[in-house]
């Protein structure tokens, strides 16, 4: 087999492969012999059909089948011989496939970039430290109470934080518009759920009262037909309900799957959850800084095949997340290209760090991570046992641990600054560069 390789770009390769005619004919004859054993031809018993008849009837199909198999097998042999690492399936251009002649074709494909990860010393990381103070715990308990607020009907006028039940009809230029009317809508005043001015116009209203509220749709409103237009809403208030925060009692604790009858026990459980969240938030922020640093220090070209595959994965995820009657390929690729490129490049860099430093998942850390996750459940031992009986889930944990080991490897050479902050600042999501600006 003859192979020649041309570098058409940094990553693209154009490989010409010639397969000897003898090998081609051997493969064709092999398929014809297999066909002869099972072919049913009128006038002949199965397995007794003359080869000349078999060849006349089936040679074209056998040759096409052999072509497909030979392209696949010879391409694999060639990339191994040339020590190439394809990043995707090749585009095949047949050049010659005549009977009695060598099979010749061109395979065009991209290879994975070859590089060494460097620049650890140029990476700056701010590592936060914080504690869950009693005040943080008190705030969290209030958040949990507010999330479980009940509303009880009152006879007074509505005020912010009250829930009103309303019917409304909206008009633009004196005409009712689609989606601008509803009956029996529950609305918490001050929630910002409706367009500006709508909720303010109901403060002070009582059950049975009708109000006309004039508002203007925002210029960036999602419905472009309404954006920037003045509207008039006729609103009937059916009822007014005041918020009632639940008591911190056993019934309330049970809503969170916590079998505690005392406030102290519940506070301890909530604190443990907050501490878990804190550790994860700090770890995530450090990891993101490390990954940003690796990206900046190691600019590499991305194989188009890998980028396209990642874009398609993100399309599928978007459809699964948001639903709707839309197919993934209907979503514009441009929406996902930046995120896809980041993920592909980081995947290549992380894999190379693992290779350069010969990293293997630390099974002790794998166990620690599983125990950490299991501690959030009522029966942690059952969760731990489940992970160790489920190879797929266990390998996912190993992958996460291996990525953490990559971060630790970088941190040994990076410039790390420790900073003490409040719990709220530590768990608050980091701003993206554009948002910070």
Coordinates of C-alpha atoms in Angstrom, one line a residue:
X1 CA 0.0 0.0 0.0
X2 CA 1.3 3.4 -1.0
X3 CA 0.6 6.5 1.2
X4 CA 1.5 10.1 0.7
X5 CA 0.5 13.0 3.0
X6 CA 0.2 16.7 2.3
X7 CA -0.2 19.3 5.0
X8 CA -2.8 21.7 3.5
X9 CA -3.1 23.8 6.7
X10 CA -1.9 23.7 10.3
X11 CA -4.3 20.9 11.1
X12 CA -5.7 19.6 7.8
X13 CA -4.1 16.7 6.0
X14 CA -4.6 15.4 2.5
X15 CA -3.6 11.8 2.3
X16 CA -3.5 9.8 -0.9
X17 CA -3.7 6.1 -0.5
X18 CA -3.2 3.4 -3.2
X19 CA -4.3 -0.1 -2.5
X20 CA -2.8 -2.8 -4.7
X21 CA -5.1 -4.4 -7.3
X22 CA -4.4 -7.9 -6.0
X23 CA -5.7 -6.9 -2.5
X24 CA -8.8 -5.4 -4.1
X25 CA -9.6 -8.5 -6.2
X26 CA -9.0 -10.7 -3.2
X27 CA -11.6 -8.8 -1.2
X28 CA -14.0 -8.9 -4.2
X29 CA -13.6 -12.6 -4.7
X30 CA -14.1 -13.2 -1.0
X31 CA -17.5 -11.5 -1.1
X32 CA -18.5 -13.4 -4.3
X33 CA -17.6 -16.7 -2.6
X34 CA -19.7 -15.8 0.4
X35 CA -22.6 -14.8 -1.9
X36 CA -22.3 -18.1 -3.8
X37 CA -22.9 -20.1 -0.7
X38 CA -26.3 -18.5 0.0
X39 CA -27.5 -17.1 -3.4
X40 CA -30.8 -18.5 -4.8
X41 CA -30.7 -18.5 -8.6
X42 CA -33.5 -20.1 -10.6
X43 CA -32.3 -23.4 -12.2
X44 CA -29.6 -24.0 -9.6
X45 CA -29.5 -25.6 -6.2
X46 CA -28.2 -23.3 -3.4
X47 CA -24.5 -23.5 -3.2
X48 CA -24.2 -25.0 -6.7
X49 CA -24.5 -21.8 -8.8
X50 CA -21.5 -21.5 -11.2
X51 CA -19.1 -18.7 -10.2
X52 CA -19.5 -17.2 -13.7
X53 CA -23.2 -16.7 -13.0
X54 CA -22.5 -15.3 -9.5
X55 CA -19.9 -12.9 -10.9
X56 CA -22.3 -11.7 -13.7
X57 CA -25.1 -11.0 -11.2
X58 CA -23.3 -9.8 -8.1
X59 CA -19.8 -8.6 -9.0
X60 CA -20.8 -4.9 -9.1
X61 CA -22.4 -5.0 -5.6
X62 CA -19.4 -7.0 -4.2
X63 CA -17.0 -4.5 -5.7
X64 CA -18.8 -1.5 -4.1
X65 CA -18.9 -3.3 -0.7
X66 CA -15.2 -4.1 -1.0
X67 CA -14.5 -0.5 -1.9
X68 CA -16.2 0.8 1.3
X69 CA -14.5 -1.7 3.5
X70 CA -11.0 -1.2 1.9
X71 CA -11.3 2.6 2.3
X72 CA -12.1 2.2 5.9
X73 CA -9.4 -0.4 6.7
X74 CA -6.6 1.1 4.6
X75 CA -7.3 4.6 6.0
X76 CA -6.9 3.2 9.5
X77 CA -3.7 1.4 8.5
X78 CA -2.3 4.6 6.9
X79 CA -2.9 6.9 9.8
X80 CA -1.2 4.3 12.1
X81 CA 1.7 4.0 9.7
X82 CA 2.1 7.8 9.4
X83 CA 1.5 8.3 13.2
X84 CA -1.4 10.7 12.6
X85 CA -4.2 11.4 15.1
X86 CA -7.4 12.2 13.2
X87 CA -9.8 14.6 14.9
X88 CA -12.8 13.3 12.9
X89 CA -14.0 11.2 10.0
X90 CA -12.3 11.9 6.7
X91 CA -13.9 13.3 3.5
X92 CA -13.1 10.7 0.9
X93 CA -12.5 11.5 -2.8
X94 CA -12.2 8.4 -5.1
X95 CA -9.5 8.7 -7.8
X96 CA -9.4 5.2 -9.3
X97 CA -11.5 2.1 -8.8
X98 CA -11.3 0.2 -12.1
X99 CA -11.2 -3.5 -12.3
X100 CA -7.7 -4.8 -12.5
X101 CA -6.2 -1.6 -11.3
X102 CA -5.1 -0.2 -7.9
X103 CA -7.7 1.3 -5.8
X104 CA -6.7 4.9 -5.3
X105 CA -8.5 7.6 -3.1
X106 CA -7.8 10.8 -1.3
X107 CA -8.8 11.2 2.4
X108 CA -9.0 14.8 3.7
X109 CA -9.1 15.2 7.5
X110 CA -8.0 17.2 10.5
X111 CA -5.6 16.0 13.1
X112 CA -5.4 16.9 16.8
X113 CA -3.1 19.8 17.5
X114 CA 0.3 18.8 18.9
X115 CA 1.4 21.2 21.7
X116 CA 2.9 21.3 25.2
X117 CA 0.9 23.1 27.9
X118 CA 3.0 25.9 29.4
X119 CA 2.6 29.2 31.1
X120 CA 1.6 28.0 34.6
X121 CA 3.8 30.7 36.2
X122 CA 1.9 33.5 34.4
X123 CA -1.5 32.4 35.9
X124 CA -2.8 34.5 38.8
X125 CA -5.4 33.1 41.1
X126 CA -7.3 34.7 44.0
X127 CA -8.3 32.0 46.4
X128 CA -11.2 33.0 48.7
X129 CA -11.8 31.8 52.3
X130 CA -14.9 32.3 54.3
X131 CA -17.0 30.9 57.1
X132 CA -20.7 30.5 57.7
X133 CA -21.4 33.0 60.5
X134 CA -24.6 32.8 62.7
X135 CA -25.9 35.9 60.8
X136 CA -25.5 34.0 57.5
X137 CA -27.4 31.1 58.9
X138 CA -30.2 33.4 60.2
X139 CA -30.5 35.0 56.8
X140 CA -30.7 31.6 55.1
X141 CA -33.5 30.6 57.5
X142 CA -35.4 33.7 56.5
X143 CA -34.9 32.9 52.8
X144 CA -36.3 29.4 53.4
X145 CA -39.3 30.8 55.2
X146 CA -40.0 33.4 52.4
X147 CA -39.7 30.6 49.8
X148 CA -42.5 28.8 51.6
X149 CA -44.7 31.9 52.2
X150 CA -48.5 31.2 52.4
X151 CA -51.0 33.9 51.6
X152 CA -54.2 34.5 53.6
X153 CA -57.1 36.7 52.4
X154 CA -57.4 40.1 54.0
X155 CA -60.0 42.8 53.8
X156 CA -57.6 45.8 53.6
X157 CA -56.1 47.6 50.6
X158 CA -53.3 45.9 48.7
X159 CA -49.7 46.8 49.4
X160 CA -46.3 45.6 48.2
X161 CA -45.6 41.9 49.0
X162 CA -49.3 41.1 49.0
X163 CA -50.7 38.7 46.5
X164 CA -53.7 39.8 44.4
X165 CA -56.0 37.7 42.3
X166 CA -56.9 39.8 39.2
X167 CA -58.7 39.8 35.8
X168 CA -57.3 42.2 33.2
X169 CA -57.7 43.3 29.6
X170 CA -55.0 45.2 27.8
X171 CA -55.4 47.5 24.9
X172 CA -53.0 49.2 22.5
X173 CA -54.4 52.1 20.4
X174 CA -57.8 51.2 21.7
X175 CA -57.6 47.6 20.4
X176 CA -57.3 44.4 22.6
X177 CA -54.0 42.7 21.7
X178 CA -53.1 39.0 21.8
X179 CA -51.8 37.8 25.1
X180 CA -52.9 41.0 26.9
X181 CA -55.9 39.5 28.8
X182 CA -56.3 37.0 31.5
X183 CA -58.6 35.9 34.3
X184 CA -57.8 34.7 37.8
X185 CA -54.1 35.6 37.7
X186 CA -52.2 35.5 40.9
X187 CA -49.7 38.3 41.2
X188 CA -47.4 39.3 44.1
X189 CA -47.0 43.1 44.1
X190 CA -43.4 44.3 43.9
X191 CA -42.2 41.0 42.3
X192 CA -41.4 42.7 39.0
X193 CA -43.2 40.0 37.1
X194 CA -45.3 42.4 35.0
X195 CA -44.1 45.4 32.9
X196 CA -43.1 48.5 34.8
X197 CA -46.0 50.4 36.3
X198 CA -48.5 47.6 36.2
X199 CA -47.9 46.4 39.8
X200 CA -47.5 49.9 41.1
X201 CA -50.9 50.8 39.8
X202 CA -52.6 48.2 42.0
X203 CA -51.1 49.3 45.3
X204 CA -53.9 50.6 47.5
X205 CA -56.6 48.7 45.6
X206 CA -59.2 46.6 47.4
X207 CA -61.1 43.4 46.5
X208 CA -63.9 44.2 44.1
X209 CA -62.3 47.4 42.8
X210 CA -61.6 48.1 39.1
X211 CA -58.6 50.2 38.1
X212 CA -57.3 51.5 34.8
X213 CA -53.6 51.5 34.6
X214 CA -51.6 53.1 31.8
X215 CA -48.1 51.8 31.1
X216 CA -45.5 51.7 28.3
X217 CA -43.9 48.5 27.1
X218 CA -40.1 48.6 27.3
X219 CA -38.1 49.4 24.1
X220 CA -36.4 46.0 24.4
X221 CA -39.7 44.0 25.0
X222 CA -39.5 40.5 23.6
X223 CA -42.7 41.1 21.4
X224 CA -41.4 43.6 18.9
X225 CA -45.0 44.5 17.9
X226 CA -45.5 45.9 21.4
X227 CA -42.0 47.3 22.2
X228 CA -42.1 50.9 23.1
X229 CA -45.9 51.2 22.8
X230 CA -48.3 52.8 25.3
X231 CA -51.0 50.4 26.7
X232 CA -54.1 50.6 28.9
X233 CA -55.0 47.8 31.2
X234 CA -58.4 47.5 32.8
X235 CA -57.9 45.5 36.0
X236 CA -60.4 43.9 38.3
X237 CA -59.1 42.9 41.8
X238 CA -60.8 39.7 42.9
X239 CA -59.0 39.3 46.2
X240 CA -56.1 40.6 48.3
X241 CA -54.0 38.2 50.4
X242 CA -51.2 39.0 52.8
X243 CA -48.0 37.0 53.2
X244 CA -47.7 34.7 56.2
X245 CA -44.3 33.3 57.0
X246 CA -44.3 29.7 58.3
X247 CA -43.2 28.9 61.8
X248 CA -39.9 27.2 62.3
X249 CA -41.4 24.0 63.6
X250 CA -41.3 20.3 62.9
X251 CA -43.8 20.5 60.1
X252 CA -41.6 23.1 58.4
X253 CA -38.4 21.1 58.9
X254 CA -40.1 18.0 57.3
X255 CA -40.6 20.0 54.0
X256 CA -36.8 19.8 53.5
X257 CA -36.6 16.1 54.2
X258 CA -34.9 16.7 57.5
X259 CA -36.0 14.5 60.4
X260 CA -35.5 17.1 63.2
X261 CA -37.9 18.2 65.8
X262 CA -35.8 21.0 67.3
X263 CA -34.7 24.3 65.8
X264 CA -31.1 23.6 66.9
X265 CA -31.0 20.4 64.9
X266 CA -32.5 22.0 61.9
X267 CA -30.0 24.9 62.1
X268 CA -27.2 22.4 62.2
X269 CA -28.4 20.6 59.1
X270 CA -28.8 23.9 57.2
X271 CA -25.4 25.0 58.3
X272 CA -23.9 21.8 56.9
X273 CA -25.6 22.4 53.5
X274 CA -24.3 26.0 53.5
X275 CA -20.8 24.8 54.3
X276 CA -21.0 22.3 51.4
X277 CA -22.2 25.1 49.1
X278 CA -19.4 27.3 50.3
X279 CA -16.7 24.8 49.7
X280 CA -18.0 24.1 46.2
X281 CA -18.3 27.8 45.3
X282 CA -14.7 28.5 46.4
X283 CA -13.5 25.4 44.5
X284 CA -15.4 26.4 41.3
X285 CA -14.0 30.0 41.4
X286 CA -10.5 28.8 41.7
X287 CA -11.0 26.3 38.9
X288 CA -12.5 28.9 36.6
X289 CA -9.5 31.2 37.2
X290 CA -7.1 28.4 36.4
X291 CA -8.9 27.4 33.3
X292 CA -9.0 31.0 32.1
X293 CA -5.3 31.2 32.7
X294 CA -4.6 28.1 30.8
X295 CA -6.6 29.4 27.9
X296 CA -4.8 32.7 27.8
X297 CA -1.4 31.0 28.1
X298 CA -2.0 28.3 25.5
X299 CA -3.7 29.6 22.3
X300 CA -4.2 26.6 20.1
X301 CA -6.1 26.0 16.8
X302 CA -9.3 24.0 17.1
X303 CA -10.1 21.2 14.6
X304 CA -13.3 22.1 12.8
X305 CA -14.7 18.6 13.3
X306 CA -14.4 18.9 17.1
X307 CA -16.0 22.3 17.1
X308 CA -18.9 21.2 15.0
X309 CA -19.5 18.2 17.2
X310 CA -19.5 20.4 20.3
X311 CA -21.8 23.0 18.7
X312 CA -24.3 20.1 17.9
X313 CA -24.1 18.9 21.5
X314 CA -24.9 22.3 22.8
X315 CA -27.8 22.6 20.4
X316 CA -29.3 19.4 21.7
X317 CA -28.8 20.5 25.3
X318 CA -30.5 23.8 24.5
X319 CA -33.5 22.0 23.0
X320 CA -33.7 19.6 26.0
X321 CA -33.5 22.5 28.5
X322 CA -36.0 24.9 26.9
X323 CA -38.2 22.5 25.0
X324 CA -40.5 23.7 22.3
X325 CA -41.2 22.3 18.8
X326 CA -37.8 22.9 17.4
X327 CA -35.0 20.7 16.0
X328 CA -31.5 21.2 17.2
X329 CA -30.1 22.0 13.7
X330 CA -32.6 24.8 13.4
X331 CA -30.7 26.8 16.1
X332 CA -28.0 29.0 14.6
X333 CA -24.5 27.6 15.1
X334 CA -23.2 31.1 15.8
X335 CA -25.1 31.1 19.1
X336 CA -22.9 28.3 20.4
X337 CA -19.5 28.7 18.7
X338 CA -17.8 30.7 21.4
X339 CA -18.9 28.4 24.2
X340 CA -18.1 25.3 22.1
X341 CA -14.6 26.6 21.2
X342 CA -13.9 27.3 24.9
X343 CA -15.0 23.8 25.9
X344 CA -13.0 22.1 23.1
X345 CA -9.8 24.0 23.7
X346 CA -10.0 23.4 27.5
X347 CA -10.7 19.7 26.8
X348 CA -7.6 19.5 24.7
X349 CA -5.5 21.4 27.3
X350 CA -6.7 19.4 30.3
X351 CA -6.1 16.1 28.4
X352 CA -2.5 17.3 27.6
X353 CA -1.8 18.3 31.2
X354 CA -3.0 14.8 32.3
X355 CA -0.6 13.3 29.7
X356 CA 2.4 15.5 30.5
X357 CA 2.2 14.9 34.2
X358 CA 1.0 11.3 34.0
X359 CA -2.0 12.0 36.2
X360 CA -4.3 9.2 37.4
X361 CA -7.5 9.7 39.4
X362 CA -6.7 9.6 43.1
X363 CA -9.1 6.9 44.5
X364 CA -8.9 8.4 48.0
X365 CA -10.2 11.7 46.6
X366 CA -12.8 9.9 44.6
X367 CA -14.1 8.3 47.8
X368 CA -14.1 11.7 49.5
X369 CA -16.1 13.3 46.8
X370 CA -18.7 10.5 46.8
X371 CA -19.0 10.8 50.6
X372 CA -19.4 14.6 50.3
X373 CA -22.2 14.2 47.8
X374 CA -23.8 11.4 49.8
X375 CA -23.8 13.4 53.0
X376 CA -26.7 15.5 51.6
X377 CA -29.0 12.5 51.7
X378 CA -30.8 10.8 54.5
X379 CA -29.1 7.4 53.8
X380 CA -25.5 8.3 52.8
X381 CA -24.2 4.7 52.9
X382 CA -26.8 3.6 50.3
X383 CA -25.7 6.5 48.0
X384 CA -22.1 5.5 48.4
X385 CA -22.9 1.9 47.6
X386 CA -24.9 2.9 44.6
X387 CA -21.9 4.9 43.1
X388 CA -19.5 2.0 43.6
X389 CA -22.0 -0.4 41.9
X390 CA -22.5 1.9 38.9
X391 CA -19.5 2.1 36.7
X392 CA -20.7 5.0 34.5
X393 CA -21.4 7.2 37.5
X394 CA -18.2 6.2 39.2
X395 CA -16.2 7.1 36.1
X396 CA -17.9 10.5 35.9
X397 CA -16.7 11.2 39.5
X398 CA -13.2 10.0 38.6
X399 CA -13.2 12.5 35.7
X400 CA -14.2 15.3 38.0
X401 CA -11.4 14.3 40.5
X402 CA -8.9 14.1 37.6
X403 CA -9.8 17.6 36.5
X404 CA -9.4 18.8 40.1
X405 CA -5.9 17.2 40.1
X406 CA -5.1 19.2 37.0
X407 CA -6.1 22.4 38.8
X408 CA -3.9 21.4 41.8
X409 CA -1.0 20.8 39.4
X410 CA -1.4 24.3 38.0
X411 CA -1.7 25.9 41.4
X412 CA 1.7 24.5 42.4
X413 CA 3.3 26.9 39.9
X414 CA 0.7 29.7 39.6
X415 CA 0.7 32.8 41.7
X416 CA -2.0 32.3 44.3
X417 CA -3.3 35.1 46.6
X418 CA -5.5 34.2 49.6
X419 CA -8.3 36.5 50.5
X420 CA -10.8 36.3 53.4
X421 CA -14.4 37.4 52.4
X422 CA -17.9 37.1 53.7
X423 CA -20.0 34.0 53.0
X424 CA -22.3 36.0 50.7
X425 CA -19.3 37.2 48.6
X426 CA -17.8 33.8 48.5
X427 CA -20.9 32.1 47.1
X428 CA -21.9 34.9 44.8
X429 CA -21.3 33.9 41.2
X430 CA -18.2 35.5 39.7
X431 CA -18.9 38.3 37.1
X432 CA -18.0 37.5 33.5
X433 CA -15.4 39.9 32.1
X434 CA -18.0 41.9 30.0
X435 CA -20.2 42.3 33.0
X436 CA -17.3 43.5 35.2
X437 CA -16.4 46.1 32.6

